[in-house]
PDB file of C-alpha atoms in Angstrom:
ATOM      1  CA  MET A  20     -16.129   2.453   7.406  1.00  0.00           C
ATOM      2  CA  MET A  21     -13.890   3.346   4.469  1.00  0.00           C
ATOM      3  CA  LYS A  22     -14.015   1.214   1.336  1.00  0.00           C
ATOM      4  CA  ILE A  23     -11.593   1.225  -1.590  1.00  0.00           C
ATOM      5  CA  VAL A  24     -12.783  -0.058  -4.967  1.00  0.00           C
ATOM      6  CA  PHE A  25     -10.545  -1.717  -7.551  1.00  0.00           C
ATOM      7  CA  MET A  26     -11.443  -2.111 -11.216  1.00  0.00           C
ATOM      8  CA  GLY A  27     -10.170  -5.668 -11.681  1.00  0.00           C
ATOM      9  CA  LYS A  28     -10.679  -9.138 -10.247  1.00  0.00           C
ATOM     10  CA  SER A  29      -8.870 -10.040  -7.035  1.00  0.00           C
ATOM     11  CA  ASN A  30      -6.469 -12.431  -8.799  1.00  0.00           C
ATOM     12  CA  GLU A  31      -5.185  -9.566 -10.975  1.00  0.00           C
ATOM     13  CA  TYR A  32      -3.356  -7.931  -8.031  1.00  0.00           C
ATOM     14  CA  GLU A  33      -0.251  -8.576  -5.929  1.00  0.00           C
ATOM     15  CA  ILE A  34      -0.323  -7.914  -2.185  1.00  0.00           C
ATOM     16  CA  GLU A  35       2.800  -7.393  -0.062  1.00  0.00           C
ATOM     17  CA  LYS A  36       3.147  -6.477   3.616  1.00  0.00           C
ATOM     18  CA  SER A  37       4.608  -3.030   4.161  1.00  0.00           C
ATOM     19  CA  SER A  38       8.233  -2.709   5.304  1.00  0.00           C
ATOM     20  CA  PHE A  39       7.479   0.677   6.872  1.00  0.00           C
ATOM     21  CA  CYS A  40       4.374  -0.003   8.927  1.00  0.00           C
ATOM     22  CA  SER A  41       3.353  -3.124  10.860  1.00  0.00           C
ATOM     23  CA  GLU A  42      -0.342  -2.751   9.977  1.00  0.00           C
ATOM     24  CA  ALA A  43      -0.270  -1.871   6.296  1.00  0.00           C
ATOM     25  CA  PHE A  44       0.331  -3.453   2.915  1.00  0.00           C
ATOM     26  CA  LEU A  45       0.945  -2.592  -0.716  1.00  0.00           C
ATOM     27  CA  ILE A  46      -1.417  -3.734  -3.418  1.00  0.00           C
ATOM     28  CA  LYS A  47      -0.224  -3.624  -7.021  1.00  0.00           C
ATOM     29  CA  ASP A  48      -2.380  -3.980 -10.105  1.00  0.00           C
ATOM     30  CA  LYS A  49      -0.738  -6.485 -12.485  1.00  0.00           C
ATOM     31  CA  ILE A  50      -2.642  -4.950 -15.401  1.00  0.00           C
ATOM     32  CA  PRO A  51      -0.689  -1.923 -16.749  1.00  0.00           C
ATOM     33  CA  ASN A  52      -2.208   1.569 -16.756  1.00  0.00           C
ATOM     34  CA  ARG A  53      -5.149   0.738 -14.524  1.00  0.00           C
ATOM     35  CA  ASP A  54      -5.138   0.959 -10.673  1.00  0.00           C
ATOM     36  CA  GLY A  55      -1.356   1.127 -10.213  1.00  0.00           C
ATOM     37  CA  ILE A  56       0.043   0.731  -6.664  1.00  0.00           C
ATOM     38  CA  ASP A  57      -1.839   1.621  -3.462  1.00  0.00           C
ATOM     39  CA  PHE A  58      -0.583   1.838   0.126  1.00  0.00           C
ATOM     40  CA  ILE A  59      -3.368   0.441   2.334  1.00  0.00           C
ATOM     41  CA  THR A  60      -3.597   1.114   6.078  1.00  0.00           C
ATOM     42  CA  LYS A  61      -6.157   0.117   8.697  1.00  0.00           C
ATOM     43  CA  ASN A  62      -8.157   3.241   7.833  1.00  0.00           C
ATOM     44  CA  VAL A  63      -9.514   1.118   4.976  1.00  0.00           C
ATOM     45  CA  SER A  64     -12.006  -1.489   6.185  1.00  0.00           C
ATOM     46  CA  ILE A  65     -13.069  -3.128   2.917  1.00  0.00           C
ATOM     47  CA  LEU A  66     -11.274  -3.809  -0.372  1.00  0.00           C
ATOM     48  CA  GLU A  67     -13.809  -4.326  -3.136  1.00  0.00           C
ATOM     49  CA  PHE A  68     -12.792  -6.052  -6.354  1.00  0.00           C
ATOM     50  CA  SER A  69     -15.012  -6.797  -9.338  1.00  0.00           C
ATOM     51  CA  ASP A  70     -15.463 -10.398  -8.140  1.00  0.00           C
ATOM     52  CA  GLU A  71     -14.845 -10.486  -4.375  1.00  0.00           C
ATOM     53  CA  ASN A  72     -14.643  -8.304  -1.253  1.00  0.00           C
ATOM     54  CA  PHE A  73     -11.981  -8.713   1.459  1.00  0.00           C
ATOM     55  CA  SER A  74     -11.575  -6.957   4.784  1.00  0.00           C
ATOM     56  CA  PHE A  75      -8.333  -5.270   5.824  1.00  0.00           C
ATOM     57  CA  ASP A  76      -7.996  -7.573   8.857  1.00  0.00           C
ATOM     58  CA  GLU A  77      -8.354 -10.704   6.721  1.00  0.00           C
ATOM     59  CA  ILE A  78      -5.538  -9.642   4.410  1.00  0.00           C
ATOM     60  CA  ILE A  79      -3.196  -8.622   7.270  1.00  0.00           C
ATOM     61  CA  LYS A  80      -3.794 -11.956   8.996  1.00  0.00           C
ATOM     62  CA  HIS A  81      -3.099 -13.853   5.783  1.00  0.00           C
ATOM     63  CA  LEU A  82       0.178 -11.976   5.288  1.00  0.00           C
ATOM     64  CA  GLU A  83       1.336 -12.839   8.812  1.00  0.00           C
ATOM     65  CA  VAL A  84       0.489 -16.557   8.724  1.00  0.00           C
ATOM     66  CA  ASP A  85       2.590 -19.001   6.710  1.00  0.00           C
ATOM     67  CA  VAL A  86       0.045 -21.075   4.805  1.00  0.00           C
ATOM     68  CA  GLY A  87       1.001 -23.794   2.374  1.00  0.00           C
ATOM     69  CA  GLU A  88      -2.097 -23.755   0.213  1.00  0.00           C
ATOM     70  CA  ASP A  89      -4.859 -21.466  -0.957  1.00  0.00           C
ATOM     71  CA  VAL A  90      -7.292 -20.616   1.821  1.00  0.00           C
ATOM     72  CA  ILE A  91     -11.033 -20.830   1.293  1.00  0.00           C
ATOM     73  CA  ILE A  92     -13.116 -18.447   3.376  1.00  0.00           C
ATOM     74  CA  VAL A  93     -16.460 -20.120   4.072  1.00  0.00           C
ATOM     75  CA  GLU A  94     -19.447 -17.840   4.521  1.00  0.00           C
ATOM     76  CA  ASN A  95     -22.560 -20.014   4.423  1.00  0.00           C
ATOM     77  CA  PHE A  96     -23.068 -23.712   3.876  1.00  0.00           C
ATOM     78  CA  PHE A  97     -26.808 -23.408   4.444  1.00  0.00           C
ATOM     79  CA  GLN A  98     -29.455 -20.758   4.492  1.00  0.00           C
ATOM     80  CA  GLN A  99     -32.029 -21.287   7.199  1.00  0.00           C
ATOM     81  CA  GLU A 100     -35.708 -21.063   6.273  1.00  0.00           C
ATOM     82  CA  LYS A 101     -37.199 -21.600   9.744  1.00  0.00           C
ATOM     83  CA  ASP A 102     -36.466 -20.607  13.306  1.00  0.00           C
ATOM     84  CA  LYS A 103     -32.861 -21.007  14.582  1.00  0.00           C
ATOM     85  CA  ASP A 104     -34.052 -23.232  17.428  1.00  0.00           C
ATOM     86  CA  GLU A 105     -35.076 -25.890  14.876  1.00  0.00           C
ATOM     87  CA  ILE A 106     -31.546 -26.299  13.421  1.00  0.00           C
ATOM     88  CA  ALA A 107     -30.323 -29.902  13.441  1.00  0.00           C
ATOM     89  CA  ILE A 108     -27.375 -30.789  11.232  1.00  0.00           C
ATOM     90  CA  LEU A 109     -26.125 -34.361  11.058  1.00  0.00           C
ATOM     91  CA  LYS A 110     -22.572 -34.568   9.712  1.00  0.00           C
ATOM     92  CA  GLU A 111     -22.963 -37.949   7.970  1.00  0.00           C
ATOM     93  CA  ASN A 112     -26.670 -38.615   7.476  1.00  0.00           C
ATOM     94  CA  ILE A 113     -28.981 -35.662   6.979  1.00  0.00           C
ATOM     95  CA  THR A 114     -32.607 -36.810   7.153  1.00  0.00           C
ATOM     96  CA  GLN A 115     -35.213 -35.656   4.682  1.00  0.00           C
ATOM     97  CA  GLU A 116     -36.956 -33.675   7.433  1.00  0.00           C
ATOM     98  CA  SER A 117     -33.852 -31.738   8.380  1.00  0.00           C
ATOM     99  CA  SER A 118     -32.848 -31.184   4.741  1.00  0.00           C
ATOM    100  CA  GLN A 119     -36.173 -29.458   4.138  1.00  0.00           C
ATOM    101  CA  LYS A 120     -35.266 -26.903   6.792  1.00  0.00           C
ATOM    102  CA  PHE A 121     -32.223 -25.776   4.853  1.00  0.00           C
ATOM    103  CA  GLN A 122     -31.679 -24.579   1.343  1.00  0.00           C
ATOM    104  CA  SER A 123     -28.267 -25.390  -0.140  1.00  0.00           C
ATOM    105  CA  SER A 124     -26.143 -22.285  -0.548  1.00  0.00           C
ATOM    106  CA  LYS A 125     -22.588 -21.488  -1.663  1.00  0.00           C
ATOM    107  CA  THR A 126     -19.950 -23.998  -0.566  1.00  0.00           C
ATOM    108  CA  PHE A 127     -17.556 -21.079  -0.408  1.00  0.00           C
ATOM    109  CA  SER A 128     -17.802 -17.458  -1.385  1.00  0.00           C
ATOM    110  CA  ARG A 129     -14.205 -16.217  -1.390  1.00  0.00           C
ATOM    111  CA  ILE A 130     -10.695 -17.600  -1.686  1.00  0.00           C
ATOM    112  CA  PHE A 131      -7.216 -16.244  -0.997  1.00  0.00           C
ATOM    113  CA  LYS A 132      -4.953 -17.139  -3.898  1.00  0.00           C
ATOM    114  CA  ASN A 133      -1.476 -17.489  -2.387  1.00  0.00           C
ATOM    115  CA  SER A 134       0.078 -16.791  -5.777  1.00  0.00           C
ATOM    116  CA  ASN A 135      -1.141 -13.189  -5.390  1.00  0.00           C
ATOM    117  CA  PHE A 136       0.498 -12.700  -1.990  1.00  0.00           C
ATOM    118  CA  ILE A 137       4.184 -11.860  -1.642  1.00  0.00           C
ATOM    119  CA  ILE A 138       5.123 -13.612   1.598  1.00  0.00           C
ATOM    120  CA  LYS A 139       8.687 -12.862   2.701  1.00  0.00           C
ATOM    121  CA  ASN A 140      10.665 -15.893   3.818  1.00  0.00           C
ATOM    122  CA  GLU A 141      12.382 -15.270   7.163  1.00  0.00           C
ATOM    123  CA  ASN A 142      14.318 -18.554   7.210  1.00  0.00           C
ATOM    124  CA  ASN A 143      17.526 -16.830   6.076  1.00  0.00           C
ATOM    125  CA  ILE A 144      17.335 -14.000   8.600  1.00  0.00           C
ATOM    126  CA  GLN A 145      20.194 -13.869  11.080  1.00  0.00           C
ATOM    127  CA  SER A 146      18.674 -13.958  14.545  1.00  0.00           C
ATOM    128  CA  ASP A 147      19.891 -13.967  18.135  1.00  0.00           C
ATOM    129  CA  ILE A 148      18.187 -14.464  21.497  1.00  0.00           C
ATOM    130  CA  ILE A 149      20.025 -13.171  24.559  1.00  0.00           C
ATOM    131  CA  GLU A 150      19.472 -12.355  28.219  1.00  0.00           C
ATOM    132  CA  ILE A 151      21.290  -9.510  29.973  1.00  0.00           C
ATOM    133  CA  SER A 152      21.098  -7.523  33.174  1.00  0.00           C
ATOM    134  CA  LYS A 153      18.825  -4.472  33.294  1.00  0.00           C
ATOM    135  CA  GLU A 154      21.847  -2.365  34.261  1.00  0.00           C
ATOM    136  CA  ASP A 155      23.954  -3.354  31.243  1.00  0.00           C
ATOM    137  CA  GLU A 156      24.242  -1.429  27.989  1.00  0.00           C
ATOM    138  CA  LEU A 157      23.313  -3.356  24.885  1.00  0.00           C
ATOM    139  CA  GLU A 158      25.435  -3.190  21.743  1.00  0.00           C
ATOM    140  CA  ILE A 159      22.569  -4.041  19.419  1.00  0.00           C
ATOM    141  CA  PHE A 160      24.554  -5.084  16.354  1.00  0.00           C
ATOM    142  CA  LYS A 161      27.635  -6.497  18.056  1.00  0.00           C
ATOM    143  CA  ASN A 162      27.114  -9.985  16.564  1.00  0.00           C
ATOM    144  CA  LEU A 163      25.739  -8.932  13.197  1.00  0.00           C
ATOM    145  CA  GLU A 164      27.614 -10.156  10.113  1.00  0.00           C
ATOM    146  CA  PHE A 165      27.558  -8.000   6.975  1.00  0.00           C
ATOM    147  CA  GLU A 166      27.858  -8.944   3.319  1.00  0.00           C
ATOM    148  CA  GLU A 167      29.596  -6.558   0.935  1.00  0.00           C
ATOM    149  CA  LYS A 168      26.925  -4.779  -1.135  1.00  0.00           C
ATOM    150  CA  GLU A 169      25.461  -1.371  -1.875  1.00  0.00           C
ATOM    151  CA  ILE A 170      22.546  -0.390   0.334  1.00  0.00           C
ATOM    152  CA  SER A 171      20.014   2.376  -0.300  1.00  0.00           C
ATOM    153  CA  PHE A 172      17.487   1.810   2.486  1.00  0.00           C
ATOM    154  CA  VAL A 173      17.973   0.823   6.141  1.00  0.00           C
ATOM    155  CA  LYS A 174      15.355   0.514   8.871  1.00  0.00           C
ATOM    156  CA  LEU A 175      15.871  -0.283  12.538  1.00  0.00           C
ATOM    157  CA  GLU A 176      12.798  -1.121  14.632  1.00  0.00           C
ATOM    158  CA  ILE A 177      12.675  -1.439  18.412  1.00  0.00           C
ATOM    159  CA  MET A 178       9.416  -3.066  19.436  1.00  0.00           C
ATOM    160  CA  ASN A 179       7.867  -2.409  22.850  1.00  0.00           C
ATOM    161  CA  TYR A 180       9.798   0.861  23.079  1.00  0.00           C
ATOM    162  CA  ASP A 181       9.057   3.080  26.080  1.00  0.00           C
ATOM    163  CA  SER A 182      10.371   6.632  25.692  1.00  0.00           C
ATOM    164  CA  TYR A 183      10.305   7.118  29.478  1.00  0.00           C
ATOM    165  CA  TYR A 184      12.627   4.211  30.276  1.00  0.00           C
ATOM    166  CA  ASP A 185      14.419   3.472  26.988  1.00  0.00           C
ATOM    167  CA  SER A 186      17.204   5.354  25.229  1.00  0.00           C
ATOM    168  CA  LEU A 187      19.182   4.833  22.032  1.00  0.00           C
ATOM    169  CA  ASN A 188      22.577   6.380  21.269  1.00  0.00           C
ATOM    170  CA  PHE A 189      24.818   6.232  18.202  1.00  0.00           C
ATOM    171  CA  ASN A 190      27.970   7.906  16.926  1.00  0.00           C
ATOM    172  CA  LEU A 191      27.198  10.462  14.210  1.00  0.00           C
ATOM    173  CA  GLU A 192      30.906  10.906  13.546  1.00  0.00           C
ATOM    174  CA  VAL A 193      30.872   7.591  11.653  1.00  0.00           C
ATOM    175  CA  PHE A 194      27.574   8.288   9.882  1.00  0.00           C
ATOM    176  CA  PRO A 195      27.673   6.944   6.275  1.00  0.00           C
ATOM    177  CA  SER A 196      28.396   9.687   3.743  1.00  0.00           C
ATOM    178  CA  GLY A 197      25.692  10.262   1.148  1.00  0.00           C
ATOM    179  CA  ALA A 198      22.886   9.152   3.475  1.00  0.00           C
ATOM    180  CA  SER A 199      20.195  10.928   5.450  1.00  0.00           C
ATOM    181  CA  TYR A 200      18.250   9.675   8.454  1.00  0.00           C
ATOM    182  CA  LYS A 201      15.063  10.231  10.392  1.00  0.00           C
ATOM    183  CA  TYR A 202      13.556   8.611  13.449  1.00  0.00           C
ATOM    184  CA  GLY A 203      10.286   8.505  15.322  1.00  0.00           C
ATOM    185  CA  ILE A 204       8.025   6.499  17.633  1.00  0.00           C
ATOM    186  CA  SER A 205       4.688   5.056  16.578  1.00  0.00           C
ATOM    187  CA  GLN A 206       2.489   2.537  18.409  1.00  0.00           C
ATOM    188  CA  ASN A 207       5.222   1.620  20.933  1.00  0.00           C
ATOM    189  CA  THR A 208       7.753   1.015  18.164  1.00  0.00           C
ATOM    190  CA  MET A 209      10.811   3.192  17.554  1.00  0.00           C
ATOM    191  CA  TYR A 210      11.953   3.573  13.944  1.00  0.00           C
ATOM    192  CA  VAL A 211      15.331   4.743  12.639  1.00  0.00           C
ATOM    193  CA  ILE A 212      15.441   5.015   8.837  1.00  0.00           C
ATOM    194  CA  LEU A 213      18.450   5.736   6.643  1.00  0.00           C
ATOM    195  CA  GLN A 214      18.194   6.507   2.931  1.00  0.00           C
ATOM    196  CA  GLY A 215      20.849   7.095   0.286  1.00  0.00           C
ATOM    197  CA  LYS A 216      23.677   5.133  -1.340  1.00  0.00           C
ATOM    198  CA  MET A 217      25.740   3.483   1.396  1.00  0.00           C
ATOM    199  CA  SER A 218      28.490   0.896   1.333  1.00  0.00           C
ATOM    200  CA  SER A 219      28.093  -1.961   3.779  1.00  0.00           C
ATOM    201  CA  VAL A 220      31.534  -1.145   5.234  1.00  0.00           C
ATOM    202  CA  SER A 221      30.599   2.406   6.308  1.00  0.00           C
ATOM    203  CA  LEU A 222      27.131   1.297   7.344  1.00  0.00           C
ATOM    204  CA  CYS A 223      28.562  -1.503   9.495  1.00  0.00           C
ATOM    205  CA  ARG A 224      30.799   0.971  11.314  1.00  0.00           C
ATOM    206  CA  PHE A 225      27.815   3.189  12.073  1.00  0.00           C
ATOM    207  CA  LEU A 226      25.448   0.416  13.170  1.00  0.00           C
ATOM    208  CA  LYS A 227      28.068  -1.098  15.450  1.00  0.00           C
ATOM    209  CA  SER A 228      27.965   2.193  17.399  1.00  0.00           C
ATOM    210  CA  PHE A 229      24.281   1.762  18.346  1.00  0.00           C
ATOM    211  CA  ILE A 230      23.892   1.457  22.130  1.00  0.00           C
ATOM    212  CA  TYR A 231      20.568   0.744  23.814  1.00  0.00           C
ATOM    213  CA  LYS A 232      19.953   1.473  27.518  1.00  0.00           C
ATOM    214  CA  ASN A 233      17.049   0.263  29.602  1.00  0.00           C
ATOM    215  CA  LYS A 234      16.280   2.248  32.777  1.00  0.00           C
ATOM    216  CA  ASN A 235      13.254   0.250  33.837  1.00  0.00           C
ATOM    217  CA  LYS A 236      13.800  -1.485  37.186  1.00  0.00           C
ATOM    218  CA  LYS A 237      11.375  -4.221  36.201  1.00  0.00           C
ATOM    219  CA  SER A 238      12.264  -7.091  33.904  1.00  0.00           C
ATOM    220  CA  THR A 239      11.310  -6.392  30.327  1.00  0.00           C
ATOM    221  CA  TYR A 240      11.552  -7.833  26.830  1.00  0.00           C
ATOM    222  CA  LYS A 241      12.584  -6.039  23.635  1.00  0.00           C
ATOM    223  CA  THR A 242      12.827  -7.032  19.988  1.00  0.00           C
ATOM    224  CA  PHE A 243      15.183  -5.302  17.551  1.00  0.00           C
ATOM    225  CA  SER A 244      14.950  -5.831  13.801  1.00  0.00           C
ATOM    226  CA  LEU A 245      17.082  -4.546  10.942  1.00  0.00           C
ATOM    227  CA  THR A 246      15.976  -4.187   7.321  1.00  0.00           C
ATOM    228  CA  PHE A 247      18.215  -3.609   4.280  1.00  0.00           C
ATOM    229  CA  ASN A 248      16.642  -2.598   0.953  1.00  0.00           C
ATOM    230  CA  HIS A 249      13.181  -3.601   2.270  1.00  0.00           C
ATOM    231  CA  ASN A 250      14.293  -7.115   3.304  1.00  0.00           C
ATOM    232  CA  MET A 251      14.687  -8.023   6.956  1.00  0.00           C
ATOM    233  CA  ILE A 252      18.204  -9.360   7.593  1.00  0.00           C
ATOM    234  CA  TYR A 253      18.524  -9.418  11.393  1.00  0.00           C
ATOM    235  CA  LYS A 254      16.324  -9.952  14.434  1.00  0.00           C
ATOM    236  CA  LEU A 255      17.494  -9.709  18.037  1.00  0.00           C
ATOM    237  CA  SER A 256      15.307 -10.743  20.986  1.00  0.00           C
ATOM    238  CA  VAL A 257      16.508  -9.548  24.392  1.00  0.00           C
ATOM    239  CA  SER A 258      15.312 -10.269  27.918  1.00  0.00           C
ATOM    240  CA  PHE A 259      16.401  -7.685  30.488  1.00  0.00           C
ATOM    241  CA  VAL A 260      16.399  -9.358  33.893  1.00  0.00           C
TER     242      VAL A 260
END
């Protein structure tokens, strides 16, 4: 079990889900010249602050769930002094006999302060849900609308990607000038990343050339997402039937 130790209290940091990796996040120290910025992956089990400890899984779950208020993590309401078989808790009226079996402990031990978490709002993301035949080619960004702006980072993700059955093609002749790209597959997700100064006009022309083919004879489901400058702008859910 790997543990990472931070110098400050937990409320002195900002936590944001990674745009590059589905199971990772960035943690930034709000106090200058101290811990700086760390990229945390699931190799780290425990994050220890000067006041509280949090597990990696707890933080990832909190980043993925839209919560409207601070979340208290309860550890122990009571500490038992006798055998577990003797436990009897009455919700409204605790008798003197039963109260003697328990010693009052912390009401809560830890709390997630939502003000420290950067939760991205997906309400403004353009999204489509379609159903097509398994034999048809998919023009992934056919319906995508672009706003005129300069873009320096682009990421395409294809979830549930199977390199045996799936293929992705694009036209390099319309590749945006001044950009570079790389691609790879990790944990059944295909990534295509572009970096460099790109106009939305040239980028649109290139992305419109992306063609996805599914060779699986069975029905399957794929999700495509597109990120500009570390903000998701488009999500396409496709059923191949």
